Short mmCIF file of C-alpha atoms in Angstrom, two decimals:
data_model
loop_
_atom_site.label_atom_id
_atom_site.label_comp_id
_atom_site.label_asym_id
_atom_site.label_seq_id
_atom_site.Cartn_x
_atom_site.Cartn_y
_atom_site.Cartn_z
CA MET W 822 -9.33 65.05 -28.58
CA ALA W 823 -12.13 66.41 -30.75
CA THR W 824 -11.74 66.30 -34.29
CA LEU W 825 -10.93 69.64 -35.99
CA ILE W 826 -10.31 68.74 -39.59
CA GLU W 827 -11.66 65.55 -41.42
CA VAL W 828 -9.97 64.63 -44.86
CA GLN W 829 -11.97 62.26 -47.03
CA GLU W 830 -10.72 60.33 -50.10
CA LEU W 831 -8.65 63.14 -51.13
CA THR W 832 -7.11 62.58 -54.78
CA LYS W 833 -4.81 65.24 -56.24
CA THR W 834 -3.47 64.93 -59.96
CA TYR W 835 -1.34 67.39 -61.79
CA PHE W 836 0.49 65.79 -64.92
CA THR W 837 0.66 62.75 -62.79
CA ARG W 838 -1.27 61.34 -59.76
CA ILE W 839 0.18 62.69 -56.34
CA PHE W 840 -1.94 60.89 -54.05
CA SER W 841 -5.13 58.92 -54.34
CA ASN W 842 -8.23 58.41 -51.80
CA LEU W 843 -6.34 59.76 -48.81
CA SER W 844 -8.23 60.00 -45.83
CA LEU W 845 -7.13 61.44 -42.21
CA SER W 846 -8.40 63.37 -39.14
CA VAL W 847 -6.62 66.08 -37.44
CA ASN W 848 -7.53 66.61 -33.85
CA GLU W 849 -7.68 69.87 -32.02
CA GLY W 850 -4.50 70.94 -30.38
CA GLU W 851 -2.44 68.36 -31.73
CA ALA W 852 0.94 68.64 -33.51
CA LEU W 853 0.76 66.44 -36.63
CA ALA W 854 3.85 65.70 -38.58
CA ILE W 855 3.99 64.64 -42.20
CA ARG W 856 6.89 62.72 -43.58
CA GLY W 857 7.58 61.17 -46.97
CA ASP W 858 10.33 61.32 -49.86
CA ASN W 859 10.36 64.23 -52.27
CA GLY W 860 7.32 64.16 -54.58
CA SER W 861 5.16 62.26 -52.09
CA GLY W 862 2.63 64.98 -51.89
CA LYS W 863 3.54 66.55 -48.48
CA SER W 864 3.46 70.15 -49.64
CA THR W 865 0.52 69.62 -51.86
CA LEU W 866 -1.38 68.32 -49.01
CA LEU W 867 -0.57 71.37 -46.89
CA LYS W 868 -1.71 73.66 -49.77
CA ILE W 869 -5.12 71.76 -50.14
CA LEU W 870 -5.71 72.15 -46.18
CA ALA W 871 -4.79 75.73 -46.70
CA GLY W 872 -7.34 76.25 -49.53
CA ILE W 873 -4.59 77.29 -51.93
CA THR W 874 -4.65 74.26 -54.22
CA LYS W 875 -8.08 72.46 -54.85
CA PRO W 876 -8.09 68.58 -54.71
CA THR W 877 -9.11 66.66 -57.85
CA HIS W 878 -11.53 64.59 -55.92
CA GLY W 879 -12.49 64.29 -52.09
CA THR W 880 -13.14 66.64 -49.61
CA VAL W 881 -11.37 68.68 -46.58
CA LYS W 882 -14.03 69.66 -43.88
CA CYS W 883 -13.45 71.84 -40.64
CA MET W 884 -15.62 70.69 -38.17
CA ASN W 885 -15.93 74.37 -36.82
CA PRO W 886 -16.69 76.65 -39.81
CA ASP W 887 -15.06 79.58 -38.04
CA THR W 888 -11.66 77.70 -37.82
CA MET W 889 -8.93 80.12 -38.92
CA ILE W 890 -5.94 78.47 -40.76
CA GLY W 891 -2.50 80.09 -41.09
CA TYR W 892 0.01 78.81 -43.60
CA VAL W 893 3.72 79.25 -43.97
CA PRO W 894 5.59 77.95 -47.17
CA GLU W 895 9.04 76.51 -46.96
CA ASN W 896 10.63 79.63 -48.58
CA PHE W 897 9.84 83.22 -47.57
CA PRO W 898 9.06 85.48 -50.62
CA TYR W 899 12.14 87.14 -52.46
CA ASN W 900 12.51 90.97 -52.86
CA ILE W 901 10.51 92.10 -49.84
CA ARG W 902 11.53 95.67 -49.49
CA PHE W 903 9.67 96.07 -46.11
CA THR W 904 10.76 96.09 -42.65
CA ALA W 905 9.46 93.26 -40.50
CA GLU W 906 6.91 95.70 -38.92
CA GLN W 907 6.01 97.01 -42.13
CA TYR W 908 5.48 93.79 -43.67
CA LEU W 909 3.30 92.48 -40.95
CA TYR W 910 1.02 95.80 -41.10
CA HIS W 911 0.72 95.56 -44.75
CA MET W 912 -0.44 91.86 -44.49
CA GLY W 913 -2.70 92.69 -41.74
CA ARG W 914 -4.44 95.57 -43.38
CA ILE W 915 -5.03 93.32 -46.41
CA ARG W 916 -7.00 91.22 -44.18
CA GLY W 917 -9.01 93.99 -42.90
CA PHE W 918 -7.47 94.52 -39.55
CA SER W 919 -7.78 98.10 -38.06
CA GLY W 920 -4.79 100.00 -37.25
CA SER W 921 -4.70 100.07 -33.46
CA THR W 922 -5.69 96.46 -33.15
CA LEU W 923 -3.17 95.38 -35.73
CA GLN W 924 -0.17 97.21 -34.26
CA ASN W 925 -1.13 95.82 -30.76
CA ARG W 926 -1.03 91.99 -32.41
CA ILE W 927 2.18 92.80 -34.35
CA SER W 928 3.90 94.16 -31.08
CA SER W 929 2.85 90.89 -29.24
CA LEU W 930 3.95 88.56 -32.07
CA LEU W 931 7.19 90.40 -32.06
CA TYR W 932 7.78 89.79 -28.57
CA GLN W 933 6.78 86.25 -28.70
CA PHE W 934 9.18 85.31 -31.62
CA HIS W 935 12.18 87.39 -30.14
CA LEU W 936 12.20 89.82 -33.01
CA GLY W 937 11.06 92.99 -30.94
CA ASP W 938 14.60 94.68 -31.49
CA GLN W 939 14.44 93.91 -35.34
CA ARG W 940 11.13 95.38 -36.05
CA THR W 941 12.43 98.25 -38.04
CA ASN W 942 15.14 96.56 -39.79
CA ALA W 943 14.90 95.39 -43.40
CA ILE W 944 13.82 91.82 -44.08
CA GLY W 945 16.17 91.60 -46.81
CA THR W 946 18.78 91.75 -44.32
CA PHE W 947 17.44 88.80 -42.19
CA SER W 948 18.79 85.44 -41.85
CA LYS W 949 16.70 82.37 -43.23
CA GLY W 950 15.80 81.59 -39.73
CA MET W 951 14.44 85.31 -39.07
CA LYS W 952 12.55 85.14 -42.31
CA GLN W 953 10.90 81.95 -41.23
CA LYS W 954 9.66 83.74 -38.05
CA VAL W 955 8.17 86.70 -39.98
CA GLY W 956 6.47 84.02 -42.02
CA MET W 957 5.02 82.35 -39.10
CA MET W 958 4.07 85.72 -37.50
CA GLN W 959 1.97 86.79 -40.74
CA ALA W 960 0.07 83.34 -40.63
CA LEU W 961 -0.68 84.04 -36.92
CA LEU W 962 -1.94 87.71 -37.37
CA GLU W 963 -5.67 86.48 -37.29
CA GLU W 964 -4.82 84.23 -34.07
CA SER W 965 -5.22 81.19 -36.31
CA ASP W 966 -6.51 77.90 -34.71
CA VAL W 967 -4.35 75.74 -37.12
CA LEU W 968 -0.80 76.67 -38.13
CA LEU W 969 0.67 74.58 -41.31
CA LEU W 970 4.31 74.71 -41.77
CA ASP W 971 6.15 73.32 -44.82
CA GLU W 972 9.68 72.36 -43.87
CA PRO W 973 10.04 74.90 -40.98
CA LEU W 974 13.71 73.97 -40.09
CA SER W 975 14.82 73.73 -43.71
CA GLY W 976 18.22 75.65 -44.20
CA LEU W 977 18.47 76.74 -40.59
CA ASP W 978 21.58 76.75 -38.46
CA LEU W 979 21.54 74.88 -35.02
CA ASP W 980 20.75 78.04 -32.90
CA ALA W 981 18.17 79.09 -35.33
CA ARG W 982 16.53 75.46 -35.15
CA ASN W 983 16.69 75.35 -31.41
CA ASP W 984 15.01 78.83 -31.14
CA LEU W 985 12.19 78.05 -33.77
CA GLU W 986 11.64 74.54 -31.99
CA SER W 987 11.22 76.20 -28.46
CA ILE W 988 8.53 78.66 -30.19
CA LEU W 989 6.74 75.80 -31.76
CA TYR W 990 6.77 73.88 -28.49
CA ARG W 991 5.20 76.96 -26.74
CA LEU W 992 2.64 77.33 -29.34
CA LYS W 993 1.62 73.90 -28.94
CA SER W 994 1.44 74.18 -25.18
CA ASP W 995 -0.96 77.27 -25.65
CA GLY W 996 -3.34 74.75 -27.59
CA LEU W 997 -2.50 75.74 -31.10
CA THR W 998 -3.02 72.86 -33.82
CA ILE W 999 -0.05 72.58 -35.74
CA LEU W 1000 0.66 70.46 -39.02
CA PHE W 1001 4.10 70.32 -40.29
CA THR W 1002 6.39 68.54 -42.92
CA CYS W 1003 9.74 67.63 -41.53
CA HIS W 1004 12.78 65.38 -41.84
CA ASP W 1005 14.32 66.26 -38.61
CA LYS W 1006 14.08 63.44 -36.17
CA LYS W 1007 14.53 65.76 -33.23
CA LEU W 1008 11.74 68.02 -34.13
CA LEU W 1009 9.50 64.98 -34.71
CA ASN W 1010 10.31 63.54 -31.33
CA ASN W 1011 9.89 66.73 -29.26
CA ILE W 1012 6.82 68.32 -30.99
CA ALA W 1013 4.76 65.90 -32.91
CA ASP W 1014 2.01 63.91 -31.17
CA ARG W 1015 1.43 61.94 -34.34
CA VAL W 1016 3.39 61.17 -37.64
CA ILE W 1017 1.96 60.03 -40.89
CA VAL W 1018 4.18 58.95 -43.70
CA LEU W 1019 3.23 59.32 -47.31
CA GLY W 1020 4.40 57.18 -50.13
CA ASN W 1021 3.08 55.38 -53.18
CA GLN W 1022 0.20 57.90 -53.44
CA ARG W 1023 -1.15 56.93 -49.96
CA ILE W 1024 -0.51 56.92 -46.31
CA GLN W 1025 1.86 54.28 -45.81
CA SER W 1026 2.08 54.27 -42.10
CA GLU W 1027 1.26 56.18 -38.89
CA TYR W 1028 3.03 56.23 -35.60
CA VAL W 1029 3.30 58.04 -32.34
CA PRO W 1030 7.06 59.13 -31.79
CA ALA W 1031 8.66 58.29 -28.45
CA LYS W 1032 8.81 61.44 -26.23
CA LYS W 1033 10.99 62.25 -23.35
CA SER W 1034 9.53 64.08 -20.17
CA ARG W 1035 10.50 67.52 -20.37
CA PHE W 1036 9.56 71.03 -18.97
CA HIS W 1037 10.00 74.61 -19.82
CA VAL W 1038 12.27 76.59 -17.64
CA LYS W 1039 12.75 80.17 -16.95
CA ILE W 1040 15.91 81.36 -15.05
CA GLU W 1041 16.44 84.86 -13.98
CA ALA W 1042 20.15 85.08 -13.45
CA ASP W 1043 23.20 87.34 -13.42
CA THR W 1044 25.24 85.90 -16.14
CA ASN W 1045 27.62 88.72 -16.51
CA ASP W 1046 27.57 88.73 -20.25
CA GLN W 1047 28.79 85.15 -20.36
CA ASN W 1048 28.96 83.11 -23.16
CA LEU W 1049 26.64 80.20 -22.67
CA ASP W 1050 27.68 77.73 -25.11
CA PHE W 1051 28.65 75.40 -22.50
CA LEU W 1052 25.09 74.46 -22.02
CA ASP W 1053 25.13 72.77 -25.41
CA GLU W 1054 27.33 70.30 -23.74
CA ILE W 1055 24.63 68.99 -21.34
CA ASP W 1056 22.79 66.08 -22.57
CA GLY W 1057 19.03 66.86 -22.29
CA ILE W 1058 18.91 70.53 -22.91
CA ILE W 1059 16.55 70.61 -25.81
CA SER W 1060 16.69 74.31 -26.64
CA LYS W 1061 17.75 77.61 -25.05
CA LYS W 1062 17.20 81.29 -25.53
CA GLN W 1063 19.15 84.30 -23.83
CA THR W 1064 17.07 87.31 -23.79
CA GLY W 1065 17.06 90.86 -22.61
CA ASN W 1066 20.46 91.88 -21.12
CA GLY W 1067 21.39 88.65 -20.65
CA ASP W 1068 19.42 88.25 -17.33
CA LEU W 1069 16.79 85.85 -18.62
CA LEU W 1070 17.29 82.20 -19.87
CA LEU W 1071 14.55 80.41 -21.51
CA MET W 1072 15.17 76.66 -21.98
CA ASP W 1073 13.22 73.37 -22.82
CA VAL W 1074 14.83 70.61 -20.58
CA GLU W 1075 14.44 66.96 -20.20
CA ARG W 1076 13.56 66.07 -16.49
CA SER W 1077 16.81 63.87 -16.41
CA ALA W 1078 19.01 66.94 -17.08
CA SER W 1079 17.43 69.49 -14.45
CA ASP W 1080 19.91 68.73 -11.71
CA ARG W 1081 22.91 68.81 -14.20
CA LEU W 1082 21.74 72.22 -15.82
CA LEU W 1083 21.64 73.86 -12.33
CA LEU W 1084 24.92 72.46 -11.17
CA THR W 1085 26.56 73.67 -14.37
CA LEU W 1086 25.15 76.97 -14.13
CA ILE W 1087 26.57 77.41 -10.50
CA GLN W 1088 29.98 75.97 -11.55
CA HIS W 1089 30.38 78.67 -14.29
CA GLY W 1090 29.64 81.16 -11.48
CA ILE W 1091 26.35 82.13 -12.65
CA SER W 1092 24.09 83.57 -9.69
CA ILE W 1093 20.46 82.29 -9.78
CA GLN W 1094 18.00 84.68 -8.73
CA SER W 1095 14.76 82.84 -9.41
CA LEU W 1096 13.67 79.75 -11.09
CA ARG W 1097 10.46 78.94 -12.54
CA ARG W 1098 9.25 75.42 -14.10
CA GLU W 1099 6.38 75.21 -16.47
CA ASP W 1100 5.68 71.57 -16.67
CA GLU W 1101 4.45 69.94 -20.00
CA LYS W 1102 0.71 70.14 -20.30
#
């Protein structure tokens, strides 16, 4: 992989030293996870990479000067009175997008993040998971090359976590470079190509998480508005999403679970009209 970002001897001090002489490389197209205890500097490192906070010493160099970086904090801003569409339009206009180009980009993102039917709803009525999606969409308005996420699954329920994980997996498959802080082992194992652990003002360790062979599956089926919670009982279903009128299922599945998935759907009387597998790249 080509190096996209080079961090050299990074030091950050507030009232106390956060980390010292920290160096690392971020490769193009990889998902890099950052772990560590509270106060170890995970969020500070992301803010420095995003250009929000300056280091005390050291450098952050993008090998391509045109690299676009999008940043999503852990918590969405309070008291936003816009609808989802209004907020994204407002953020895009601040960045200099023209109206027609911006509207097309917003429509595409709302579809990708499964919020098309919520575009005119007030963000204040959204769940935390939905707000997290809006935060990610604003970070991707400029079709960023790098996405920085601070604890993207924090405070989300199981369905929201599975949905967001599936979205991150597809973004990664499309070639987006992703850096995220995380404590969730499932997300680390399913998304991260590499994990660094911060502690004692430095990188304490680095490892490659064990991955299970998996694929993304699209199933067109007549579900007759059935509740699909029974799929959660299948070991190996990583995430699932029912879209439209219930006739399209999107799932990330371990290869070992593929036969059990199809058999279980048939046993529950679901008529499968077509099946498409998109193997992991």
